Amino acid sequence: MSIPQNTREDFREILRLVRPGARVLDIGCGEGELLDLLVREKGVDGRGLEISEAGVSACLARGLAVVQGDADRDLADYPTRAFDYALLSQTLQAVREPRHVLEELLRIAERAVVSFPNFGHWRVRWDLLRKGRMPVTRTLPTPWWETSNIHLCTLADFTDLCASLGVRVDACAAFGGGKPARGIEPTRPIENWRSEHALFLLSRPDTAPVAKAQAVDSDRLL
Amino acid sequence: MGAKAVKSESGGDGTVIRFGADKPLRLDSGAILPDLEIAYQTYGTLNAAKTNAILIPHALTLDQYVASTHPLTGKPGWWVQVVGPGKLIDTDKYYVICSNVVGGCMGSTGPSSTNPSTGKPYGLAFPVITIGDMVRAQAMLIEALGIETLFAVVGGSMGGMQVLQWAVDYPEKLFSAICIASTARHSAQNIAFHEVGRQAVMADPDWRGGDYAAAGVRPDKGLAVARMAAHITYLSEQALQRKFGRELQRDGLSWGFDADFQVESYLRHQGVTFVDRFDANAYLYITRAMDYFDLPASYGGLLAEAFRKARNVRFCVLSFTSDWLYPTAESRIIVRALNAAGCRASFLEIKSDKGHDAFLLDEPQMHAAMNGFLTATATERGLT
């Protein structure tokens, strides 16, 4: 594989997790960087959903099949189990109904890959404790009144939601600050302190467990 | 089958191809058209591998003169913004074919053609045609041109309906499809507006039950009214308001029924000029074909089933925010079905306040999207 040097850490992790040749739906695919990588490097059959006109236009020019729409409204248009993977990168916190979207991901696809900024990270907690104000960090750079992140959560909140929905966590990685992603046990309180971003591979319990071929390192298996 | 070639002044090659009784056109109604003529224009050169052909089906009142001067009006082709040397649909790179639909009035067999069994114009004896019939005739033309697979079928409005019909009926002959401002079935509102137009034509005493040609008259008044009503549906309220507002033609009101307002004068002009280039019966037949258009109907009402065999076709569906004739919701129905069928579909709603007609106008975002899609698809097809 020839993954460019400057590839985002979460993209690298997703590239590692996704099975070659799989059917992939990237929700909120932006200008299609990740989808393009997946098509070229993993030979996936890729589709995208993107809200912005500029994003869709850029995807078209890349030869990607991308539909304009948003995660809150348009996931219902996809048939059940049409994909092997549904990707939702850094978008869950911006949707109106994260719980519903999460359920939709695992209806449409056998597995979901979800990443989000961890509101339990020490820098966020410190900001709130010290200043008594909504944190503005490198991960959450916009002030509260203009942020699109309306449903921020912590690692603990998210694992609770997964448990309540009966969703199985197949793998979890933390990343941030340009450092390589590291496999974590998301329910450990220390990870909720030190993980800046989290990326989950999720499935329904009736799905076959993740195969070794899916390149989850042994130390990352839960 | 015979063809007479006519080189048009504007660069396109104009030809009429004739299919004899050995190759009749079987219509959806069950009727058969012997002696089928299809008038078409081509632009560019078919490559040796015959992989660079793009078919552009036209909309209701348009014709084969997509990129060449119209012989009756002298106006430039209806899509010169998009089709031509170095343009988005680059005729230096692609071989572009545009044919007049069967039922039309610009050289293809239609209600004004001579009925072989009477020696007179068909009039209402012409069988009712469908979008499927138009596409079947195009497929005969494409085959006669020696083309097995079209690189793309590109069309807006009724052209978009033909694009979808191509994907459903001939998916194996299609590499990609661009469907703009269109629908998979005519809505009640669409049918209603068409019925107003048809009634206007038929209410004109000069229509003569469709036999106006024999009487040497034309139902110009009725056809003009039909055009005026239809033209309103092609524009958005905003576009009309911006263009005309309540502006008057002259100072003050006439206190009568002259065209006081500029918008009235504009519509009258649209009506009057339309009758110079269009046949009233053709208008009845083509609007009927659009009203009968219901792609999911033959597939148990499931549009996704219709697209099931088109999984290898690359689709690009485009709509406009201010198009209330074929609104974005209709395009979304198409896209949802394509997704459900597992087709490779892209969709973009373009912001424009120009209404349905936007697809014929200078819309940079539409052009950018089409260009991106076509260029990437051409690379996949090995066209450079």
PDB file of N, CA and C in Angstrom, chain B residues 10-12 42-45 54 56 65-68 77-98 367 370-371 374:
ATOM      1  N   SER B  10     -23.581  24.752 -39.467  1.00  0.00           N
ATOM      2  CA  SER B  10     -22.990  25.007 -38.160  1.00  0.00           C
ATOM      3  C   SER B  10     -22.090  23.876 -37.677  1.00  0.00           C
ATOM      4  N   GLY B  11     -21.781  22.925 -38.523  1.00  0.00           N
ATOM      5  CA  GLY B  11     -20.786  21.925 -38.127  1.00  0.00           C
ATOM      6  C   GLY B  11     -21.359  20.566 -37.829  1.00  0.00           C
ATOM      7  N   GLY B  12     -22.610  20.483 -37.435  1.00  0.00           N
ATOM      8  CA  GLY B  12     -23.204  19.177 -37.157  1.00  0.00           C
ATOM      9  C   GLY B  12     -23.544  18.474 -38.461  1.00  0.00           C
ATOM     10  N   THR B  42     -25.204  14.565 -35.747  1.00  0.00           N
ATOM     11  CA  THR B  42     -24.035  14.042 -35.030  1.00  0.00           C
ATOM     12  C   THR B  42     -22.943  15.101 -35.023  1.00  0.00           C
ATOM     13  N   TYR B  43     -22.104  15.011 -34.016  1.00  0.00           N
ATOM     14  CA  TYR B  43     -20.995  15.953 -33.855  1.00  0.00           C
ATOM     15  C   TYR B  43     -19.766  15.158 -33.440  1.00  0.00           C
ATOM     16  N   GLY B  44     -18.616  15.499 -33.973  1.00  0.00           N
ATOM     17  CA  GLY B  44     -17.392  14.788 -33.615  1.00  0.00           C
ATOM     18  C   GLY B  44     -17.250  13.500 -34.404  1.00  0.00           C
ATOM     19  N   THR B  45     -16.302  12.664 -33.975  1.00  0.00           N
ATOM     20  CA  THR B  45     -15.963  11.445 -34.705  1.00  0.00           C
ATOM     21  C   THR B  45     -16.035  10.247 -33.774  1.00  0.00           C
ATOM     22  N   ILE B  54     -21.879   9.584 -27.181  1.00  0.00           N
ATOM     23  CA  ILE B  54     -22.814  10.134 -26.188  1.00  0.00           C
ATOM     24  C   ILE B  54     -24.130  10.450 -26.889  1.00  0.00           C
ATOM     25  N   ILE B  56     -27.724  12.290 -26.666  1.00  0.00           N
ATOM     26  CA  ILE B  56     -28.417  13.344 -25.913  1.00  0.00           C
ATOM     27  C   ILE B  56     -29.884  13.365 -26.334  1.00  0.00           C
ATOM     28  N   TYR B  65     -31.223  19.640 -32.865  1.00  0.00           N
ATOM     29  CA  TYR B  65     -30.231  20.697 -33.083  1.00  0.00           C
ATOM     30  C   TYR B  65     -29.623  21.153 -31.768  1.00  0.00           C
ATOM     31  N   VAL B  66     -28.962  20.220 -31.104  1.00  0.00           N
ATOM     32  CA  VAL B  66     -28.423  20.467 -29.770  1.00  0.00           C
ATOM     33  C   VAL B  66     -27.267  21.460 -29.826  1.00  0.00           C
ATOM     34  N   ALA B  67     -26.490  21.393 -30.902  1.00  0.00           N
ATOM     35  CA  ALA B  67     -25.319  22.273 -30.979  1.00  0.00           C
ATOM     36  C   ALA B  67     -25.154  22.866 -32.372  1.00  0.00           C
ATOM     37  N   SER B  68     -26.255  22.893 -33.122  1.00  0.00           N
ATOM     38  CA  SER B  68     -26.165  23.545 -34.423  1.00  0.00           C
ATOM     39  C   SER B  68     -27.392  24.421 -34.647  1.00  0.00           C
ATOM     40  N   GLY B  77     -27.855  26.256 -31.389  1.00  0.00           N
ATOM     41  CA  GLY B  77     -28.306  25.008 -30.774  1.00  0.00           C
ATOM     42  C   GLY B  77     -28.724  25.230 -29.326  1.00  0.00           C
ATOM     43  N   TRP B  78     -29.617  24.358 -28.830  1.00  0.00           N
ATOM     44  CA  TRP B  78     -30.226  24.613 -27.529  1.00  0.00           C
ATOM     45  C   TRP B  78     -29.305  24.299 -26.352  1.00  0.00           C
ATOM     46  N   TRP B  79     -28.176  23.627 -26.627  1.00  0.00           N
ATOM     47  CA  TRP B  79     -27.258  23.331 -25.515  1.00  0.00           C
ATOM     48  C   TRP B  79     -25.813  23.639 -25.908  1.00  0.00           C
ATOM     49  N   VAL B  80     -25.632  24.769 -26.635  1.00  0.00           N
ATOM     50  CA  VAL B  80     -24.271  25.125 -27.071  1.00  0.00           C
ATOM     51  C   VAL B  80     -23.366  25.471 -25.889  1.00  0.00           C
ATOM     52  N   GLN B  81     -23.989  25.778 -24.746  1.00  0.00           N
ATOM     53  CA  GLN B  81     -23.163  26.039 -23.543  1.00  0.00           C
ATOM     54  C   GLN B  81     -22.416  24.776 -23.128  1.00  0.00           C
ATOM     55  N   VAL B  82     -23.000  23.629 -23.464  1.00  0.00           N
ATOM     56  CA  VAL B  82     -22.503  22.348 -22.948  1.00  0.00           C
ATOM     57  C   VAL B  82     -21.841  21.497 -24.036  1.00  0.00           C
ATOM     58  N   VAL B  83     -22.390  21.559 -25.246  1.00  0.00           N
ATOM     59  CA  VAL B  83     -21.928  20.663 -26.318  1.00  0.00           C
ATOM     60  C   VAL B  83     -21.167  21.433 -27.390  1.00  0.00           C
ATOM     61  N   GLY B  84     -19.971  20.977 -27.710  1.00  0.00           N
ATOM     62  CA  GLY B  84     -19.192  21.611 -28.777  1.00  0.00           C
ATOM     63  C   GLY B  84     -17.714  21.365 -28.583  1.00  0.00           C
ATOM     64  N   PRO B  85     -16.896  21.800 -29.540  1.00  0.00           N
ATOM     65  CA  PRO B  85     -15.447  21.598 -29.408  1.00  0.00           C
ATOM     66  C   PRO B  85     -14.909  22.307 -28.164  1.00  0.00           C
ATOM     67  N   GLY B  86     -14.211  21.572 -27.322  1.00  0.00           N
ATOM     68  CA  GLY B  86     -13.623  22.141 -26.116  1.00  0.00           C
ATOM     69  C   GLY B  86     -14.627  22.400 -25.005  1.00  0.00           C
ATOM     70  N   LYS B  87     -15.901  22.113 -25.270  1.00  0.00           N
ATOM     71  CA  LYS B  87     -16.919  22.329 -24.227  1.00  0.00           C
ATOM     72  C   LYS B  87     -16.950  21.134 -23.273  1.00  0.00           C
ATOM     73  N   LEU B  88     -17.866  21.228 -22.322  1.00  0.00           N
ATOM     74  CA  LEU B  88     -18.027  20.169 -21.315  1.00  0.00           C
ATOM     75  C   LEU B  88     -18.258  18.799 -21.989  1.00  0.00           C
ATOM     76  N   ILE B  89     -19.184  18.744 -22.911  1.00  0.00           N
ATOM     77  CA  ILE B  89     -19.324  17.550 -23.758  1.00  0.00           C
ATOM     78  C   ILE B  89     -18.561  17.884 -25.029  1.00  0.00           C
ATOM     79  N   ASP B  90     -17.284  17.537 -24.980  1.00  0.00           N
ATOM     80  CA  ASP B  90     -16.304  17.983 -25.962  1.00  0.00           C
ATOM     81  C   ASP B  90     -16.427  17.152 -27.241  1.00  0.00           C
ATOM     82  N   THR B  91     -16.849  17.813 -28.312  1.00  0.00           N
ATOM     83  CA  THR B  91     -17.054  17.075 -29.565  1.00  0.00           C
ATOM     84  C   THR B  91     -15.712  16.748 -30.245  1.00  0.00           C
ATOM     85  N   ASP B  92     -14.599  17.261 -29.712  1.00  0.00           N
ATOM     86  CA  ASP B  92     -13.285  16.809 -30.184  1.00  0.00           C
ATOM     87  C   ASP B  92     -12.942  15.464 -29.567  1.00  0.00           C
ATOM     88  N   LYS B  93     -13.633  15.135 -28.493  1.00  0.00           N
ATOM     89  CA  LYS B  93     -13.323  13.912 -27.753  1.00  0.00           C
ATOM     90  C   LYS B  93     -14.436  12.872 -27.909  1.00  0.00           C
ATOM     91  N   TYR B  94     -15.665  13.342 -27.889  1.00  0.00           N
ATOM     92  CA  TYR B  94     -16.815  12.435 -27.936  1.00  0.00           C
ATOM     93  C   TYR B  94     -17.527  12.532 -29.284  1.00  0.00           C
ATOM     94  N   TYR B  95     -18.229  11.462 -29.593  1.00  0.00           N
ATOM     95  CA  TYR B  95     -19.103  11.436 -30.762  1.00  0.00           C
ATOM     96  C   TYR B  95     -20.521  11.635 -30.236  1.00  0.00           C
ATOM     97  N   VAL B  96     -21.101  12.784 -30.519  1.00  0.00           N
ATOM     98  CA  VAL B  96     -22.391  13.141 -29.930  1.00  0.00           C
ATOM     99  C   VAL B  96     -23.518  12.903 -30.942  1.00  0.00           C
ATOM    100  N   ILE B  97     -24.554  12.229 -30.480  1.00  0.00           N
ATOM    101  CA  ILE B  97     -25.710  11.941 -31.324  1.00  0.00           C
ATOM    102  C   ILE B  97     -26.942  12.549 -30.663  1.00  0.00           C
ATOM    103  N   CYS B  98     -27.720  13.268 -31.452  1.00  0.00           N
ATOM    104  CA  CYS B  98     -28.984  13.789 -30.932  1.00  0.00           C
ATOM    105  C   CYS B  98     -30.049  13.576 -32.005  1.00  0.00           C
ATOM    106  N   HIS B 367     -22.589  22.647 -14.471  1.00  0.00           N
ATOM    107  CA  HIS B 367     -21.540  22.337 -15.435  1.00  0.00           C
ATOM    108  C   HIS B 367     -20.347  21.694 -14.746  1.00  0.00           C
ATOM    109  N   MET B 370     -21.293  18.052 -13.835  1.00  0.00           N
ATOM    110  CA  MET B 370     -21.317  17.209 -15.032  1.00  0.00           C
ATOM    111  C   MET B 370     -19.905  16.948 -15.540  1.00  0.00           C
ATOM    112  N   ASN B 371     -19.100  18.010 -15.529  1.00  0.00           N
ATOM    113  CA  ASN B 371     -17.737  17.890 -16.029  1.00  0.00           C
ATOM    114  C   ASN B 371     -16.930  16.916 -15.178  1.00  0.00           C
ATOM    115  N   LEU B 374     -18.274  13.348 -15.873  1.00  0.00           N
ATOM    116  CA  LEU B 374     -17.943  12.841 -17.208  1.00  0.00           C
ATOM    117  C   LEU B 374     -16.454  12.564 -17.351  1.00  0.00           C
TER     118      LEU B 374
END
